[in-house]
PDB file of C-alpha atoms in Angstrom:
ATOM      1  CA  PHE A 224      11.519  -4.037   7.336  1.00  0.00           C
ATOM      2  CA  ASN A 225      11.812  -7.173   5.233  1.00  0.00           C
ATOM      3  CA  SER A 226       8.457  -8.513   6.428  1.00  0.00           C
ATOM      4  CA  LEU A 227       6.673  -5.333   5.337  1.00  0.00           C
ATOM      5  CA  TYR A 228       8.209  -5.754   1.877  1.00  0.00           C
ATOM      6  CA  GLN A 229       6.954  -9.340   1.787  1.00  0.00           C
ATOM      7  CA  VAL A 230       3.432  -8.229   2.714  1.00  0.00           C
ATOM      8  CA  LEU A 231       3.288  -5.379   0.217  1.00  0.00           C
ATOM      9  CA  GLY A 232       4.636  -7.670  -2.503  1.00  0.00           C
ATOM     10  CA  ARG A 233       1.820 -10.102  -1.829  1.00  0.00           C
ATOM     11  CA  CYS A 234      -0.733  -7.285  -1.728  1.00  0.00           C
ATOM     12  CA  ALA A 235       0.422  -6.004  -5.125  1.00  0.00           C
ATOM     13  CA  ARG A 236       0.209  -9.523  -6.583  1.00  0.00           C
ATOM     14  CA  ILE A 237      -3.285 -10.091  -5.173  1.00  0.00           C
ATOM     15  CA  ALA A 238      -4.455  -6.705  -6.466  1.00  0.00           C
ATOM     16  CA  ASP A 239      -3.067  -7.503  -9.926  1.00  0.00           C
ATOM     17  CA  ILE A 240      -4.943 -10.820  -9.977  1.00  0.00           C
ATOM     18  CA  ILE A 241      -8.233  -9.251  -8.818  1.00  0.00           C
ATOM     19  CA  GLY A 242      -7.750  -6.321 -11.210  1.00  0.00           C
ATOM     20  CA  SER A 243      -7.756  -8.688 -14.179  1.00  0.00           C
ATOM     21  CA  LYS A 244     -10.971 -10.507 -13.195  1.00  0.00           C
ATOM     22  CA  THR A 245     -14.027  -9.879 -15.366  1.00  0.00           C
ATOM     23  CA  GLU A 246     -16.277  -9.458 -12.313  1.00  0.00           C
ATOM     24  CA  TYR A 247     -14.067  -6.698 -10.928  1.00  0.00           C
ATOM     25  CA  LEU A 248     -13.751  -4.915 -14.272  1.00  0.00           C
ATOM     26  CA  GLU A 249     -17.532  -4.954 -14.794  1.00  0.00           C
ATOM     27  CA  ALA A 250     -18.210  -3.576 -11.292  1.00  0.00           C
ATOM     28  CA  LYS A 251     -15.551  -0.889 -11.713  1.00  0.00           C
ATOM     29  CA  GLU A 252     -16.936   0.169 -15.084  1.00  0.00           C
ATOM     30  CA  ALA A 253     -20.450   0.339 -13.627  1.00  0.00           C
ATOM     31  CA  GLY A 254     -19.170   2.277 -10.603  1.00  0.00           C
ATOM     32  CA  VAL A 255     -20.696  -0.285  -8.257  1.00  0.00           C
ATOM     33  CA  THR A 256     -19.156  -1.320  -4.957  1.00  0.00           C
ATOM     34  CA  ASP A 257     -19.187  -5.080  -4.542  1.00  0.00           C
ATOM     35  CA  ASP A 258     -17.033  -7.775  -2.960  1.00  0.00           C
ATOM     36  CA  TRP A 259     -14.499  -7.656  -5.812  1.00  0.00           C
ATOM     37  CA  THR A 260     -14.006  -3.889  -5.709  1.00  0.00           C
ATOM     38  CA  GLN A 261     -13.786  -4.100  -1.917  1.00  0.00           C
ATOM     39  CA  LEU A 262     -11.103  -6.809  -2.025  1.00  0.00           C
ATOM     40  CA  TYR A 263      -9.176  -4.914  -4.690  1.00  0.00           C
ATOM     41  CA  GLY A 264      -9.317  -1.774  -2.540  1.00  0.00           C
ATOM     42  CA  GLU A 265      -8.269  -3.702   0.561  1.00  0.00           C
ATOM     43  CA  ALA A 266      -5.226  -5.142  -1.201  1.00  0.00           C
ATOM     44  CA  TRP A 267      -4.049  -1.720  -2.378  1.00  0.00           C
ATOM     45  CA  THR A 268      -4.885  -0.079   0.952  1.00  0.00           C
ATOM     46  CA  PHE A 269      -2.798  -2.651   2.817  1.00  0.00           C
ATOM     47  CA  TYR A 270       0.000  -2.136   0.261  1.00  0.00           C
ATOM     48  CA  CYS A 271      -0.124   1.617   0.909  1.00  0.00           C
ATOM     49  CA  TYR A 272      -0.237   1.068   4.658  1.00  0.00           C
ATOM     50  CA  CYS A 273       2.952  -1.015   4.502  1.00  0.00           C
ATOM     51  CA  TYR A 274       4.757   1.678   2.528  1.00  0.00           C
ATOM     52  CA  PHE A 275       3.476   4.336   4.925  1.00  0.00           C
ATOM     53  CA  GLU A 276       4.895   2.413   7.891  1.00  0.00           C
ATOM     54  CA  LEU A 277       8.216   1.917   6.093  1.00  0.00           C
ATOM     55  CA  VAL A 278       8.461   5.637   5.316  1.00  0.00           C
ATOM     56  CA  ARG A 279       7.378   6.588   8.819  1.00  0.00           C
ATOM     57  CA  HIS A 280      10.114   4.501  10.414  1.00  0.00           C
ATOM     58  CA  PHE A 281      12.928   4.564   7.845  1.00  0.00           C
ATOM     59  CA  GLY A 282      12.426   7.671   5.667  1.00  0.00           C
ATOM     60  CA  ASP A 283      13.699   7.279   2.102  1.00  0.00           C
ATOM     61  CA  ILE A 284      13.418   3.628   1.024  1.00  0.00           C
ATOM     62  CA  PRO A 285      13.392   1.485  -2.149  1.00  0.00           C
ATOM     63  CA  PHE A 286      10.024   1.882  -3.897  1.00  0.00           C
ATOM     64  CA  GLY A 287       8.268  -0.052  -6.649  1.00  0.00           C
ATOM     65  CA  ILE A 288      10.609  -3.029  -6.709  1.00  0.00           C
ATOM     66  CA  GLU A 289       8.270  -5.589  -5.171  1.00  0.00           C
ATOM     67  CA  ASN A 290       7.783  -8.848  -7.052  1.00  0.00           C
ATOM     68  CA  SER A 291      10.924  -8.386  -9.125  1.00  0.00           C
ATOM     69  CA  VAL A 292      14.486  -9.631  -8.899  1.00  0.00           C
ATOM     70  CA  VAL A 293      16.674  -6.718  -7.896  1.00  0.00           C
ATOM     71  CA  GLY A 294      20.462  -6.785  -8.059  1.00  0.00           C
ATOM     72  CA  SER A 295      20.812  -3.239  -6.823  1.00  0.00           C
ATOM     73  CA  TYR A 296      18.339  -0.630  -5.736  1.00  0.00           C
ATOM     74  CA  GLY A 297      18.147   3.057  -5.029  1.00  0.00           C
ATOM     75  CA  LEU A 298      16.285   5.015  -2.438  1.00  0.00           C
ATOM     76  CA  THR A 299      13.146   6.937  -3.336  1.00  0.00           C
ATOM     77  CA  SER A 300      12.257  10.163  -1.585  1.00  0.00           C
ATOM     78  CA  ARG A 301       9.730   9.698   1.211  1.00  0.00           C
ATOM     79  CA  PHE A 302       7.765  12.618  -0.217  1.00  0.00           C
ATOM     80  CA  GLU A 303       7.477  10.970  -3.634  1.00  0.00           C
ATOM     81  CA  ILE A 304       6.341   7.719  -1.983  1.00  0.00           C
ATOM     82  CA  LEU A 305       3.723   9.528   0.118  1.00  0.00           C
ATOM     83  CA  ASP A 306       2.420  11.290  -3.017  1.00  0.00           C
ATOM     84  CA  LYS A 307       2.098   7.937  -4.787  1.00  0.00           C
ATOM     85  CA  ILE A 308       0.325   6.146  -1.950  1.00  0.00           C
ATOM     86  CA  ILE A 309      -2.116   9.035  -1.540  1.00  0.00           C
ATOM     87  CA  ALA A 310      -2.873   8.898  -5.283  1.00  0.00           C
ATOM     88  CA  LYS A 311      -3.374   5.109  -5.169  1.00  0.00           C
ATOM     89  CA  LEU A 312      -5.675   5.361  -2.145  1.00  0.00           C
ATOM     90  CA  LYS A 313      -7.743   8.068  -3.837  1.00  0.00           C
ATOM     91  CA  GLU A 314      -8.038   5.776  -6.864  1.00  0.00           C
ATOM     92  CA  VAL A 315      -9.332   2.730  -4.978  1.00  0.00           C
ATOM     93  CA  GLU A 316     -11.335   4.137  -2.067  1.00  0.00           C
ATOM     94  CA  PRO A 317     -14.460   5.232  -3.995  1.00  0.00           C
ATOM     95  CA  LEU A 318     -15.354   1.583  -4.708  1.00  0.00           C
ATOM     96  CA  MET A 319     -14.792   0.335  -1.160  1.00  0.00           C
ATOM     97  CA  TYR A 320     -17.380  -0.079   1.559  1.00  0.00           C
ATOM     98  CA  ASP A 321     -17.514   2.320   4.490  1.00  0.00           C
ATOM     99  CA  LEU A 322     -17.091   0.793   7.920  1.00  0.00           C
ATOM    100  CA  GLY A 323     -20.330  -1.044   8.712  1.00  0.00           C
ATOM    101  CA  GLN A 324     -21.436  -1.449   5.077  1.00  0.00           C
ATOM    102  CA  GLY A 325     -21.295  -4.737   3.194  1.00  0.00           C
ATOM    103  CA  GLY A 326     -20.423  -6.629   6.370  1.00  0.00           C
ATOM    104  CA  ILE A 327     -17.144  -4.694   6.786  1.00  0.00           C
ATOM    105  CA  THR A 328     -16.055  -4.447  10.403  1.00  0.00           C
ATOM    106  CA  ALA A 329     -13.051  -2.809  12.043  1.00  0.00           C
ATOM    107  CA  GLU A 330     -10.964  -5.934  11.365  1.00  0.00           C
ATOM    108  CA  ARG A 331     -10.920  -5.179   7.609  1.00  0.00           C
ATOM    109  CA  MET A 332      -9.660  -2.326   5.475  1.00  0.00           C
ATOM    110  CA  SER A 333     -12.572  -0.036   4.642  1.00  0.00           C
ATOM    111  CA  ARG A 334     -13.130   3.252   2.838  1.00  0.00           C
ATOM    112  CA  THR A 335     -13.129   4.798   6.310  1.00  0.00           C
ATOM    113  CA  PHE A 336      -9.631   3.401   6.967  1.00  0.00           C
ATOM    114  CA  ALA A 337      -8.449   4.503   3.505  1.00  0.00           C
ATOM    115  CA  HIS A 338      -9.626   8.061   4.274  1.00  0.00           C
ATOM    116  CA  GLN A 339      -7.754   7.997   7.574  1.00  0.00           C
ATOM    117  CA  LEU A 340      -4.587   6.739   5.861  1.00  0.00           C
ATOM    118  CA  ILE A 341      -4.854   9.461   3.198  1.00  0.00           C
ATOM    119  CA  ALA A 342      -5.142  12.051   5.960  1.00  0.00           C
ATOM    120  CA  GLU A 343      -2.240  10.661   7.943  1.00  0.00           C
ATOM    121  CA  ALA A 344       0.013  10.407   4.873  1.00  0.00           C
ATOM    122  CA  ALA A 345      -0.945  13.952   3.852  1.00  0.00           C
ATOM    123  CA  LEU A 346      -0.088  15.177   7.338  1.00  0.00           C
ATOM    124  CA  TYR A 347       3.344  13.548   7.181  1.00  0.00           C
ATOM    125  CA  LEU A 348       3.806  14.981   3.703  1.00  0.00           C
ATOM    126  CA  LEU A 349       2.799  18.457   4.848  1.00  0.00           C
ATOM    127  CA  LEU A 350       4.883  18.460   8.010  1.00  0.00           C
ATOM    128  CA  GLY A 351       7.789  16.489   6.559  1.00  0.00           C
ATOM    129  CA  ARG A 352       8.094  14.459   9.752  1.00  0.00           C
ATOM    130  CA  THR A 353       9.398  10.919   9.801  1.00  0.00           C
ATOM    131  CA  HIS A 354      11.236   8.939  12.429  1.00  0.00           C
ATOM    132  CA  ILE A 355      14.511   7.626  11.059  1.00  0.00           C
ATOM    133  CA  PRO A 356      16.295   5.534  13.681  1.00  0.00           C
ATOM    134  CA  ARG A 357      19.300   4.701  11.477  1.00  0.00           C
ATOM    135  CA  PRO A 358      20.257   4.944   7.811  1.00  0.00           C
ATOM    136  CA  ILE A 359      18.874   2.169   5.627  1.00  0.00           C
ATOM    137  CA  GLN A 360      22.360   1.432   4.251  1.00  0.00           C
ATOM    138  CA  GLU A 361      23.273  -0.146   7.603  1.00  0.00           C
ATOM    139  CA  GLN A 362      20.619  -2.837   7.271  1.00  0.00           C
ATOM    140  CA  GLU A 363      20.509  -6.030   5.252  1.00  0.00           C
ATOM    141  CA  VAL A 364      17.732  -5.691   2.692  1.00  0.00           C
ATOM    142  CA  ILE A 365      16.055  -8.756   1.215  1.00  0.00           C
ATOM    143  CA  ILE A 366      13.461  -8.006  -1.443  1.00  0.00           C
ATOM    144  CA  PRO A 367      11.307 -11.098  -2.069  1.00  0.00           C
ATOM    145  CA  HIS A 368      10.359 -12.266  -5.536  1.00  0.00           C
ATOM    146  CA  PHE A 369       7.075 -14.082  -6.029  1.00  0.00           C
ATOM    147  CA  GLU A 370       6.507 -16.283  -9.040  1.00  0.00           C
ATOM    148  CA  ASN A 371       3.197 -16.175 -10.948  1.00  0.00           C
TER     149      ASN A 371
END
């Protein structure tokens, strides 16, 4: 649980850094897939994957509090989280490489993987199925904060 929050916090930070780079902004504006748009998409896809796994195993969880100091937190509906990760994936996947393009192999996040994750999240959203082994309130939650 805590490790997934650490990973998604780092992914969000990396995506923010890449998203401010001139090279990325120029490629995005031109609608061209390059290494910067691919890395940006990979960071957000991994972020979404972490949230998907958290929702799949724990149901309603804290959302959107990564990289901030949190004294208290609330739980966000799993359905709202799934909607948001699907929207984010749809935003970033057009400028990612398909599996096999641009040197992207199965070891990396690709447009192909993003499509699969969109489909899987949509299926969970549609069916409303998650596996919730125990309420989140019974667990110690540590939300990491990363400095700039």
